[in-house]
Short mmCIF file of C-alpha atoms and ligand atoms in Angstrom, two decimals:
data_model
loop_
_atom_site.label_atom_id
_atom_site.label_comp_id
_atom_site.label_asym_id
_atom_site.label_seq_id
_atom_site.Cartn_x
_atom_site.Cartn_y
_atom_site.Cartn_z
CA MET A 1 109.39 109.37 133.92
CA THR A 2 109.92 106.97 131.05
CA VAL A 3 108.88 107.95 127.56
CA LEU A 4 105.88 105.64 127.57
CA GLU A 5 104.62 107.03 130.90
CA ARG A 6 104.27 110.34 129.12
CA TYR A 7 101.32 108.82 127.26
CA GLU A 8 99.69 107.13 130.24
CA PRO A 9 96.92 109.78 130.45
CA LEU A 10 95.95 108.92 126.85
CA VAL A 11 95.49 105.17 127.13
CA ASP A 12 92.47 103.40 128.59
CA ASP A 13 94.38 100.55 130.23
CA PRO A 14 98.00 101.49 131.03
CA ALA A 15 98.95 98.08 132.45
CA THR A 16 98.03 96.18 129.27
CA PHE A 17 99.56 98.99 127.20
CA TYR A 18 102.93 98.62 128.98
CA ALA A 19 102.74 94.82 128.83
CA ALA A 20 102.08 94.87 125.08
CA CYS A 21 105.01 97.26 124.51
CA GLU A 22 107.32 94.69 126.15
CA ARG A 23 106.32 91.78 123.91
CA PRO A 24 108.22 91.25 120.66
CA LEU A 25 106.15 91.31 117.47
CA PRO A 26 105.66 88.28 115.21
CA ALA A 27 107.02 88.44 111.67
CA VAL A 28 104.31 89.63 109.28
CA VAL A 29 104.22 89.55 105.48
CA ARG A 30 101.99 91.24 102.94
CA VAL A 31 101.14 89.31 99.77
CA ASN A 32 102.28 91.21 96.67
CA THR A 33 99.30 91.01 94.32
CA ILE A 34 101.35 92.46 91.44
CA LYS A 35 103.00 89.05 91.06
CA THR A 36 100.58 86.58 92.58
CA THR A 37 97.22 86.17 94.29
CA VAL A 38 96.49 85.77 97.99
CA GLU A 39 95.37 82.16 97.35
CA GLN A 40 98.55 81.26 95.43
CA ALA A 41 100.81 82.85 98.04
CA ARG A 42 99.05 80.98 100.84
CA ALA A 43 99.33 77.74 98.85
CA ALA A 44 103.05 78.39 98.33
CA LEU A 45 103.61 78.95 102.07
CA GLU A 46 101.80 75.68 102.77
CA GLU A 47 103.88 73.90 100.14
CA VAL A 48 107.17 75.04 101.68
CA GLY A 49 105.93 74.25 105.19
CA ILE A 50 105.74 77.76 106.64
CA ALA A 51 102.89 78.21 109.09
CA TYR A 52 100.90 81.44 108.80
CA GLU A 53 97.92 83.01 110.51
CA ALA A 54 95.65 85.30 108.56
CA THR A 55 94.98 88.64 110.24
CA ASP A 56 91.27 89.16 110.66
CA TRP A 57 91.20 92.51 108.86
CA HIS A 58 93.25 91.86 105.71
CA PRO A 59 93.36 88.58 103.74
CA GLY A 60 96.78 89.43 102.27
CA VAL A 61 98.49 90.32 105.56
CA LEU A 62 99.77 87.14 107.20
CA ARG A 63 101.51 86.55 110.52
CA LEU A 64 104.36 84.02 110.43
CA PRO A 65 104.68 82.79 114.02
CA ASP A 66 107.76 80.58 113.43
CA ALA A 67 109.58 82.03 110.43
CA GLN A 68 111.47 85.02 109.12
CA PRO A 69 109.91 86.56 106.03
CA GLY A 70 112.96 86.67 103.74
CA ALA A 71 114.21 83.08 103.27
CA ASN A 72 111.66 81.03 101.35
CA TRP A 73 110.49 80.36 97.80
CA PRO A 74 107.47 82.66 97.68
CA TYR A 75 109.67 85.49 98.97
CA VAL A 76 112.34 85.03 96.28
CA HIS A 77 109.61 85.19 93.63
CA GLY A 78 108.55 88.58 95.00
CA TRP A 79 105.22 87.23 96.22
CA LEU A 80 105.76 88.39 99.82
CA HIS A 81 107.01 91.52 101.50
CA GLY A 82 107.93 91.69 105.18
CA GLN A 83 105.87 94.52 106.63
CA GLU A 84 104.58 95.21 110.11
CA GLU A 85 100.82 94.77 110.41
CA VAL A 86 99.86 98.38 111.24
CA SER A 87 102.20 99.61 108.53
CA ALA A 88 99.72 98.13 106.04
CA VAL A 89 96.97 100.48 107.28
CA PRO A 90 97.68 103.88 105.63
CA ALA A 91 97.84 102.63 102.02
CA GLU A 92 94.44 100.95 102.54
CA VAL A 93 93.04 104.20 103.95
CA LEU A 94 94.43 106.16 100.99
CA ALA A 95 92.86 103.54 98.65
CA PRO A 96 94.49 104.63 95.36
CA GLN A 97 92.78 103.42 92.19
CA PRO A 98 94.37 101.99 89.02
CA GLY A 99 95.35 104.83 86.67
CA GLU A 100 95.60 107.54 89.32
CA ARG A 101 98.58 109.76 90.10
CA VAL A 102 99.83 109.26 93.63
CA TRP A 103 102.67 110.81 95.62
CA ASP A 104 104.45 108.89 98.38
CA ALA A 105 106.27 111.77 100.07
CA CYS A 106 108.51 109.81 102.49
CA ALA A 107 108.79 106.55 100.64
CA ALA A 108 111.92 104.61 101.60
CA PRO A 109 112.33 101.68 102.02
CA GLY A 110 109.10 101.31 100.07
CA SER A 111 106.80 99.03 102.07
CA LYS A 112 103.91 101.39 101.52
CA THR A 113 105.04 102.45 98.03
CA THR A 114 104.84 98.88 96.80
CA GLN A 115 101.50 98.41 98.53
CA LEU A 116 100.15 101.54 96.79
CA ALA A 117 101.37 100.21 93.43
CA ALA A 118 99.68 96.86 94.12
CA LEU A 119 96.39 98.55 95.05
CA MET A 120 96.64 100.35 91.69
CA ASP A 121 97.27 97.04 89.84
CA ASP A 122 100.62 98.60 88.89
CA GLU A 123 98.79 101.08 86.59
CA GLY A 124 98.88 104.88 86.77
CA LEU A 125 101.82 106.60 88.47
CA VAL A 126 103.35 106.47 91.93
CA VAL A 127 105.98 109.12 92.55
CA ALA A 128 108.14 107.93 95.45
CA THR A 129 110.25 110.59 97.18
CA ASP A 130 112.80 110.32 99.96
CA ASP A 131 115.72 112.55 100.94
CA ASN A 132 118.04 109.72 102.00
CA MET A 133 120.07 108.15 99.15
CA GLY A 134 120.96 105.01 101.09
CA ARG A 135 117.35 104.33 101.96
CA VAL A 136 116.36 105.02 98.35
CA SER A 137 118.65 102.17 97.23
CA ALA A 138 116.65 99.85 99.48
CA LEU A 139 113.44 101.29 98.05
CA ARG A 140 114.55 100.57 94.48
CA SER A 141 115.59 97.07 95.38
CA ASN A 142 112.15 96.45 96.93
CA THR A 143 110.18 97.93 94.04
CA GLU A 144 112.14 95.84 91.52
CA ARG A 145 111.86 92.66 93.57
CA LEU A 146 108.11 93.15 93.81
CA GLY A 147 107.82 93.91 90.08
CA VAL A 148 106.57 97.50 90.31
CA THR A 149 106.66 99.37 86.98
CA ASN A 150 104.38 102.36 87.63
CA ILE A 151 106.91 104.17 89.80
CA ALA A 152 109.17 107.19 89.45
CA VAL A 153 111.67 107.83 92.26
CA THR A 154 112.97 111.23 93.31
CA VAL A 155 115.65 111.98 95.90
CA GLU A 156 114.82 115.38 97.36
CA ASP A 157 113.44 117.13 100.41
CA ALA A 158 109.69 116.47 100.15
CA ARG A 159 109.02 120.00 101.41
CA ASN A 160 110.34 121.30 98.08
CA HIS A 161 108.93 118.53 95.87
CA SER A 162 108.70 119.55 92.23
CA LEU A 163 106.04 118.30 89.82
CA LYS A 164 108.16 119.35 86.83
CA PRO A 165 109.50 115.92 85.80
CA PHE A 166 106.02 114.45 85.59
CA SER A 167 104.52 116.21 82.63
CA SER A 168 103.34 114.58 79.46
CA GLN A 169 101.44 115.88 76.49
CA ALA A 170 98.25 114.21 77.60
CA ASP A 171 98.27 115.90 81.00
CA GLU A 172 95.98 118.53 82.31
CA PRO A 173 98.05 121.59 83.16
CA GLY A 174 99.38 121.56 86.70
CA PRO A 175 99.98 124.59 88.94
CA THR A 176 102.03 126.07 86.10
CA THR A 177 101.80 124.81 82.56
CA ALA A 178 105.35 123.47 82.57
CA ASP A 179 104.56 121.29 85.56
CA GLY A 180 103.09 117.84 85.68
CA ALA A 181 99.48 117.46 86.76
CA MET A 182 98.64 117.52 90.44
CA TYR A 183 98.18 114.30 92.38
CA ASP A 184 94.90 112.52 93.00
CA ARG A 185 96.23 111.23 96.30
CA ALA A 186 99.25 111.56 98.54
CA LEU A 187 100.64 109.48 101.37
CA VAL A 188 102.61 111.39 104.01
CA ASP A 189 104.32 108.73 106.14
CA VAL A 190 106.70 111.09 107.87
CA PRO A 191 109.89 110.54 109.87
CA CYS A 192 108.91 110.60 113.54
CA SER A 193 110.12 109.73 117.02
CA CYS A 194 108.88 106.16 116.51
CA GLU A 195 107.87 104.99 120.01
CA GLY A 196 105.25 102.88 118.22
CA THR A 197 108.02 100.60 116.95
CA VAL A 198 109.23 99.79 120.50
CA ARG A 199 108.20 96.13 120.15
CA LYS A 200 110.60 95.74 117.22
CA ASN A 201 113.30 98.07 118.42
CA PRO A 202 113.32 98.78 122.19
CA ASP A 203 116.24 101.21 121.71
CA VAL A 204 113.91 103.88 120.32
CA LEU A 205 112.95 104.77 123.87
CA ASP A 206 116.56 105.49 124.87
CA GLU A 207 117.08 107.71 121.87
CA TRP A 208 113.92 109.73 122.48
CA GLU A 209 114.36 113.45 123.30
CA LEU A 210 111.79 116.18 123.66
CA ASP A 211 113.94 118.61 121.63
CA GLN A 212 113.86 116.17 118.74
CA VAL A 213 110.09 115.92 118.89
CA GLU A 214 109.84 119.65 118.39
CA GLY A 215 112.38 119.69 115.56
CA ILE A 216 110.82 116.82 113.70
CA ALA A 217 107.33 118.31 114.02
CA GLY A 218 108.55 121.24 111.93
CA VAL A 219 109.62 118.86 109.15
CA GLN A 220 106.32 116.96 109.38
CA LYS A 221 104.33 120.19 109.01
CA GLY A 222 106.37 121.22 105.96
CA ILE A 223 105.93 117.85 104.24
CA LEU A 224 102.19 117.59 104.94
CA ARG A 225 101.72 121.15 103.71
CA ARG A 226 103.53 120.42 100.43
CA ALA A 227 101.43 117.26 99.95
CA VAL A 228 98.18 119.23 100.29
CA GLN A 229 99.47 121.85 97.84
CA ALA A 230 100.45 119.19 95.28
CA THR A 231 97.09 117.37 95.46
CA ARG A 232 94.10 118.43 93.38
CA ALA A 233 90.88 119.77 94.93
CA GLY A 234 88.77 116.79 95.94
CA GLY A 235 91.89 114.63 96.28
CA THR A 236 92.91 112.70 99.39
CA VAL A 237 95.96 112.98 101.63
CA VAL A 238 96.74 110.42 104.33
CA TYR A 239 99.06 111.41 107.18
CA SER A 240 100.65 108.65 109.26
CA THR A 241 103.29 108.21 111.96
CA CYS A 242 104.44 105.52 114.34
CA THR A 243 104.60 107.86 117.34
CA PHE A 244 102.15 108.54 120.15
CA ALA A 245 103.33 112.16 120.54
CA PRO A 246 100.46 114.61 119.99
CA GLU A 247 103.06 117.22 118.95
CA GLU A 248 103.77 115.03 115.87
CA ASN A 249 100.19 113.96 115.27
CA GLU A 250 97.20 116.16 116.17
CA ALA A 251 99.33 119.33 116.30
CA VAL A 252 100.57 118.69 112.75
CA LEU A 253 97.00 118.18 111.51
CA GLU A 254 95.90 121.35 113.30
CA TYR A 255 98.62 123.24 111.44
CA ALA A 256 97.64 121.77 108.05
CA ILE A 257 93.94 122.62 108.34
CA ALA A 258 94.82 126.16 109.45
CA GLU A 259 97.35 126.83 106.68
CA GLU A 260 96.02 124.94 103.64
CA PRO A 261 92.60 124.30 102.08
CA CYS A 262 91.88 120.87 103.51
CA GLU A 263 89.81 119.14 106.15
CA ILE A 264 90.13 116.03 108.24
CA VAL A 265 87.54 113.45 107.20
CA PRO A 266 86.23 110.33 108.95
CA PHE A 267 87.20 106.85 107.76
CA ASP A 268 86.47 103.27 108.72
CA LEU A 269 89.23 101.06 110.02
CA PRO A 270 88.79 97.34 110.61
CA LEU A 271 91.12 97.49 113.64
CA ASP A 272 90.50 98.70 117.17
CA ALA A 273 91.64 102.29 117.57
CA SER A 274 91.12 105.39 119.69
CA PRO A 275 90.16 108.81 118.34
CA GLY A 276 92.66 111.66 117.99
CA ILE A 277 92.83 113.84 121.10
CA THR A 278 91.80 117.49 121.45
CA GLU A 279 93.87 118.45 124.51
CA TRP A 280 97.50 117.90 125.39
CA GLN A 281 99.64 119.69 127.96
CA GLY A 282 97.61 122.87 127.83
CA GLU A 283 97.20 122.90 124.03
CA THR A 284 93.81 122.34 122.47
CA TYR A 285 93.18 121.09 118.96
CA ASP A 286 90.27 121.39 116.55
CA ASP A 287 87.45 118.90 117.16
CA SER A 288 87.94 117.37 113.73
CA VAL A 289 91.24 115.78 114.86
CA THR A 290 89.09 113.20 116.66
CA ARG A 291 88.48 111.74 113.17
CA ALA A 292 92.11 110.61 113.15
CA LYS A 293 92.91 107.20 114.68
CA ARG A 294 95.43 106.29 117.35
CA ILE A 295 96.35 102.62 117.36
CA TYR A 296 97.96 101.44 120.59
CA PRO A 297 99.95 98.18 120.74
CA HIS A 298 97.55 96.48 123.19
CA GLN A 299 94.45 97.13 121.08
CA ASN A 300 95.24 94.68 118.26
CA ASP A 301 98.56 93.20 119.42
CA THR A 302 100.50 95.23 116.81
CA GLY A 303 102.93 98.13 116.77
CA GLY A 304 101.66 101.63 117.62
CA PHE A 305 100.39 103.92 114.89
CA PHE A 306 98.61 107.17 114.04
CA CYS A 307 96.64 107.74 110.85
CA ALA A 308 94.51 110.61 109.54
CA LYS A 309 92.67 111.11 106.27
CA LEU A 310 92.37 114.60 104.78
CA GLU A 311 90.41 115.88 101.83
CA VAL A 312 91.75 118.78 99.80
CA THR A 313 89.01 121.38 99.46
CA GLY A 314 90.46 124.07 97.20
CA MET B 1 123.89 114.78 75.25
CA ALA B 2 124.98 111.24 74.55
CA PRO B 3 124.03 108.84 77.33
CA ASP B 4 127.21 106.85 76.92
CA ASP B 5 129.59 109.53 78.15
CA ALA B 6 129.67 107.98 81.61
CA ASP B 7 130.05 104.49 82.89
CA GLY B 8 126.72 102.73 83.35
CA ASP B 9 127.41 101.36 86.79
CA ALA B 10 128.65 104.64 88.14
CA MET B 11 125.52 106.27 86.82
CA GLN B 12 123.24 104.00 88.87
CA ASP B 13 123.81 106.07 91.92
CA ASN B 14 124.37 109.36 90.21
CA HIS B 15 121.69 111.65 91.43
CA SER B 16 121.44 114.03 88.50
CA ASP B 17 120.88 111.32 85.92
CA ARG B 18 118.16 111.36 83.42
CA PHE B 19 116.10 108.89 81.49
CA ASP B 20 115.62 109.16 77.71
CA ARG B 21 112.71 107.40 76.03
CA LEU B 22 113.75 104.93 73.32
CA PRO B 23 112.93 106.12 69.81
CA THR B 24 109.98 104.28 68.31
CA THR B 25 111.90 103.24 65.18
CA ALA B 26 115.33 103.83 63.64
CA ASP B 27 114.01 106.88 61.70
CA GLU B 28 113.46 108.72 64.95
CA ARG B 29 116.80 107.84 66.46
CA VAL B 30 118.88 110.84 67.57
CA VAL B 31 121.44 109.12 69.78
CA GLU B 32 123.67 106.70 67.95
CA GLY B 33 123.58 103.15 69.23
CA ARG B 34 120.43 103.61 71.28
CA PRO B 35 118.11 100.66 70.67
CA THR B 36 114.64 101.39 69.37
CA ARG B 37 111.38 100.38 71.01
CA ALA B 38 110.67 98.26 67.93
CA ALA B 39 113.97 96.41 68.41
CA VAL B 40 113.27 95.79 72.10
CA LEU B 41 109.81 94.40 71.39
CA SER B 42 111.08 92.14 68.63
CA TRP B 43 113.92 90.91 70.84
CA TRP B 44 111.50 89.77 73.58
CA ASN B 45 109.38 88.21 70.86
CA GLU B 46 112.17 86.42 69.00
CA ARG B 47 114.10 85.27 72.03
CA PHE B 48 111.22 84.31 74.36
CA GLY B 49 108.09 84.37 72.24
CA ILE B 50 106.55 87.20 74.27
CA ASP B 51 103.78 88.86 72.28
CA PRO B 52 104.60 92.57 71.70
CA ALA B 53 101.02 93.37 72.84
CA VAL B 54 102.14 92.48 76.40
CA PHE B 55 104.34 95.58 76.38
CA GLU B 56 101.83 97.94 74.84
CA PRO B 57 101.01 99.87 78.07
CA TYR B 58 104.71 100.41 78.81
CA SER B 59 107.39 102.81 77.64
CA PHE B 60 111.11 101.95 77.45
CA TRP B 61 113.89 104.26 78.61
CA GLU B 62 117.66 104.34 78.57
CA ARG B 63 119.76 105.56 81.46
CA GLY B 64 123.41 104.68 81.35
CA ALA B 65 124.60 103.23 78.06
CA GLY B 66 122.64 100.13 77.21
CA LYS B 67 120.58 99.99 80.39
CA ILE B 68 116.95 99.79 79.39
CA TRP B 69 114.13 100.47 81.88
CA ILE B 70 110.48 99.57 81.53
CA PHE B 71 107.90 102.01 82.88
CA TYR B 72 104.11 101.78 82.97
CA GLY B 73 102.59 104.63 80.93
CA ASP B 74 104.64 107.51 79.60
CA LEU B 75 106.17 110.86 80.51
CA ALA B 76 107.69 113.70 78.50
CA SER B 77 111.31 112.72 77.65
CA PRO B 78 113.91 113.26 79.07
CA VAL B 79 112.90 112.74 82.70
CA ASP B 80 115.20 113.92 85.45
CA VAL B 81 114.46 111.43 88.23
CA ASP B 82 116.37 108.84 90.22
CA GLY B 83 114.39 105.80 89.17
CA LEU B 84 111.75 104.99 86.55
CA GLY B 85 109.93 101.66 86.59
CA MET B 86 112.41 98.78 86.67
CA MET B 87 115.61 97.97 84.84
CA ALA B 88 114.65 95.33 82.29
CA LEU B 89 117.48 94.75 79.87
CA ARG B 90 121.17 95.34 79.14
CA THR B 91 121.84 95.94 75.46
CA ARG B 92 125.46 96.99 75.51
CA GLN B 93 126.91 93.53 74.91
CA GLU B 94 126.41 91.49 71.75
CA HIS B 95 123.79 89.29 73.40
CA TRP B 96 121.13 91.29 75.14
CA LYS B 97 120.56 90.24 78.72
CA PRO B 98 117.29 90.56 80.62
CA THR B 99 117.21 91.25 84.36
CA LEU B 100 115.94 88.77 86.93
CA GLU B 101 113.24 91.26 87.93
CA ALA B 102 111.93 91.72 84.38
CA VAL B 103 111.91 87.97 83.82
CA GLN B 104 109.99 87.39 87.06
CA ARG B 105 107.49 90.10 86.10
CA PHE B 106 106.99 89.36 82.38
CA GLY B 107 108.53 85.91 81.87
CA GLY B 108 105.21 84.19 82.50
CA HIS B 109 104.29 85.23 78.94
CA ALA B 110 107.31 83.46 77.44
CA THR B 111 106.88 80.42 75.19
CA THR B 112 110.43 79.61 74.11
CA ASN B 113 113.89 79.42 75.66
CA CYS B 114 112.46 78.64 79.09
CA ILE B 115 114.18 75.89 81.05
CA HIS B 116 112.10 74.24 83.74
CA LEU B 117 114.06 72.97 86.75
CA PRO B 118 113.05 70.57 89.49
CA ARG B 119 113.29 72.03 93.00
CA PRO B 120 116.86 70.88 93.87
CA ALA B 121 118.27 72.27 90.61
CA ALA B 122 116.27 75.48 91.15
CA ALA B 123 117.86 75.79 94.60
CA THR B 124 121.36 75.39 93.07
CA PHE B 125 120.50 78.07 90.52
CA LEU B 126 119.13 80.44 93.17
CA ALA B 127 122.30 80.01 95.23
CA GLY B 128 124.23 81.42 92.26
CA GLU B 129 125.89 78.14 91.31
CA ASP B 130 126.50 76.80 87.81
CA GLN B 131 125.42 73.22 87.00
CA GLU B 132 125.68 70.67 84.20
CA LEU B 133 122.32 70.06 82.58
CA ASP B 134 120.92 68.73 79.32
CA TRP B 135 119.16 71.25 77.15
CA ASP B 136 118.13 70.68 73.51
CA GLY B 137 117.47 74.29 72.67
CA ASP B 138 119.54 77.35 71.83
CA TRP B 139 122.58 78.42 73.77
CA GLY B 140 122.36 81.85 75.35
CA TYR B 141 120.16 83.50 77.95
CA LEU B 142 117.24 81.41 79.14
CA ILE B 143 114.34 82.04 81.48
CA VAL B 144 114.62 79.61 84.39
CA THR B 145 111.31 78.41 85.81
CA HIS B 146 110.35 76.01 88.55
CA GLU B 147 107.04 74.90 90.01
CA LEU B 148 105.54 76.79 92.93
CA ALA B 149 101.97 76.37 94.18
CA GLY B 150 101.25 74.05 91.26
CA GLU B 151 102.35 76.38 88.43
CA PRO B 152 105.63 76.91 86.59
CA GLU B 153 106.91 80.29 87.76
CA PRO B 154 109.78 82.35 86.29
CA LEU B 155 112.63 82.58 88.78
CA GLY B 156 115.54 84.24 86.98
CA VAL B 157 117.98 84.27 84.09
CA GLY B 158 120.44 81.52 83.23
CA LEU B 159 123.14 81.43 80.56
CA TYR B 160 123.31 78.07 78.81
CA VAL B 161 126.68 77.26 77.19
CA HIS B 162 128.83 74.11 76.88
CA ASP B 163 126.29 71.76 78.52
CA GLU B 164 126.18 74.00 81.55
CA LEU B 165 123.54 76.31 83.00
CA ARG B 166 125.24 79.34 84.53
CA SER B 167 123.29 81.19 87.16
CA MET B 168 122.92 84.91 86.46
CA VAL B 169 121.17 85.56 89.79
CA PRO B 170 122.73 88.80 91.09
CA LYS B 171 124.56 88.53 94.42
CA GLY B 172 121.92 90.45 96.35
CA ARG B 173 119.15 88.10 95.20
CA ARG B 174 120.93 84.80 95.94
CA ARG B 175 119.57 82.57 98.68
CA GLU B 176 120.45 79.16 100.07
CA LEU B 177 117.10 77.38 100.21
CA GLY B 178 117.22 73.66 100.86
C1 SAM C 1 108.68 106.43 108.40
S1 SAM C 1 109.93 106.40 107.19
C2 SAM C 1 109.03 105.95 105.73
C3 SAM C 1 108.69 104.49 105.62
C4 SAM C 1 108.10 104.16 104.27
N1 SAM C 1 106.91 104.97 103.98
C5 SAM C 1 107.75 102.68 104.13
O1 SAM C 1 106.57 102.33 104.29
O2 SAM C 1 108.63 101.88 103.84
C6 SAM C 1 110.28 108.11 106.92
C7 SAM C 1 111.19 108.42 105.75
O3 SAM C 1 111.22 109.84 105.56
C8 SAM C 1 112.48 110.20 105.03
N2 SAM C 1 112.63 111.66 105.20
C9 SAM C 1 113.01 112.34 106.30
N3 SAM C 1 112.97 113.67 106.07
C10 SAM C 1 112.53 113.83 104.79
C11 SAM C 1 112.29 114.97 103.97
N4 SAM C 1 112.45 116.22 104.42
N5 SAM C 1 111.86 114.75 102.70
C12 SAM C 1 111.68 113.48 102.23
N6 SAM C 1 111.89 112.39 102.98
C13 SAM C 1 112.31 112.55 104.25
C14 SAM C 1 113.45 109.31 105.77
O4 SAM C 1 114.65 109.14 105.02
C15 SAM C 1 112.65 108.01 105.92
O5 SAM C 1 112.99 107.11 104.88
#
């Protein structure tokens, strides 16, 4: 059985699912509204003769059918960032506001970090954490290229994330008075087994192993748990992966709602998606996991994705 | 702890580094040689005509001798993190030098020492190449602009000396665009 066949029982139309997984993805860019506007960026692409197609759900996410994102004038001005279409979903679902405090728990190389900063008009604070130094260098290069100033970067295991560096006199006390204030929102875009990226990188399927799924699920649970703990009551946490594996998706949510004061909440998504599933290989999950969204490659001609929105209750 | 007890470039990737907020004025200075916030604001104003009000929401930090970072808002100093806002300025040498990223982000507010290039000259500059050009203004670091989507847009930093514009575009940001 191939890795994708494992998920056949979950998809409505396996033949179109397999066919979509075989097709390469077009290059996609997101307009960086810290440095320009959607209108200006589109005008610049027209001026330099790069064809684009607007996606029908996001005016600033543009498909480039004939070009690579990185070699053109609007790119060198930091007006564009190459980012897969579904990868632009979780920051929109988190919807951070200017002036808020936001944690990006698995941030490198910063596609979503820079999108969060742009949604906040580069005001407030984004703390971007990753445990991989090399990937953090790429993150810093991206945040600087895109002109982000409201960011602090930490290299650490997100499971042990400390709020200590982020205190200031004006802050409300955090969990202890020496700590910085808790977050208004957190994005938990965890490492995963990545079958959803098969259209970009077919090798992911060869590298896939069930043992790894189980190991990585432990890390995902630890990171999501820390994010809920570090977010204030009433705050929002978004959990996202690019895997179809229920062990890394619904099972991780099930763990979080059992262990921490939070609940899975519904959200609107302007893309076709399927609900989270409540049964998988003999396991059953809480009904509220159906509020999460599974995005399969054939539904919107994108990569595969999973996204859930949680509210912290206590 | 003096910030200049290690080499700046080595510190870039040093994990346990910390950021120290610039003192507001010379009276508050505790580390010798550290520029003040007042000096940084007047430098942007004198060199490029950028109104100090533009920088009001931001704090300035030093990590590595003479490397000045700009950060939206403020935090209690020092901060032990691996990155804070963006590197904006190098103040170690006699002539302070802004970064390409800071110029792209804030250079739109500049009114002096901006050199506007037509597209072919902008491409030469972006490729990292020096070129002979006429310029009536001051020698030293200039903000290089060119027109994109109908507006002059800041592209990077050039050094004008001896009738020549030297490209300061860092290697990783260079591109060959025809
Ligand atoms: C899916 S990628 C994140 C992509 C990123 N959010 C973006 O949009 O560009 C997952 C990241 O998690 C990081 N990571 C893995 N384990 C971690 C841990 N325990 N703590 C923090 N980061 C971790 C990896 O280095 C990797 O960069």
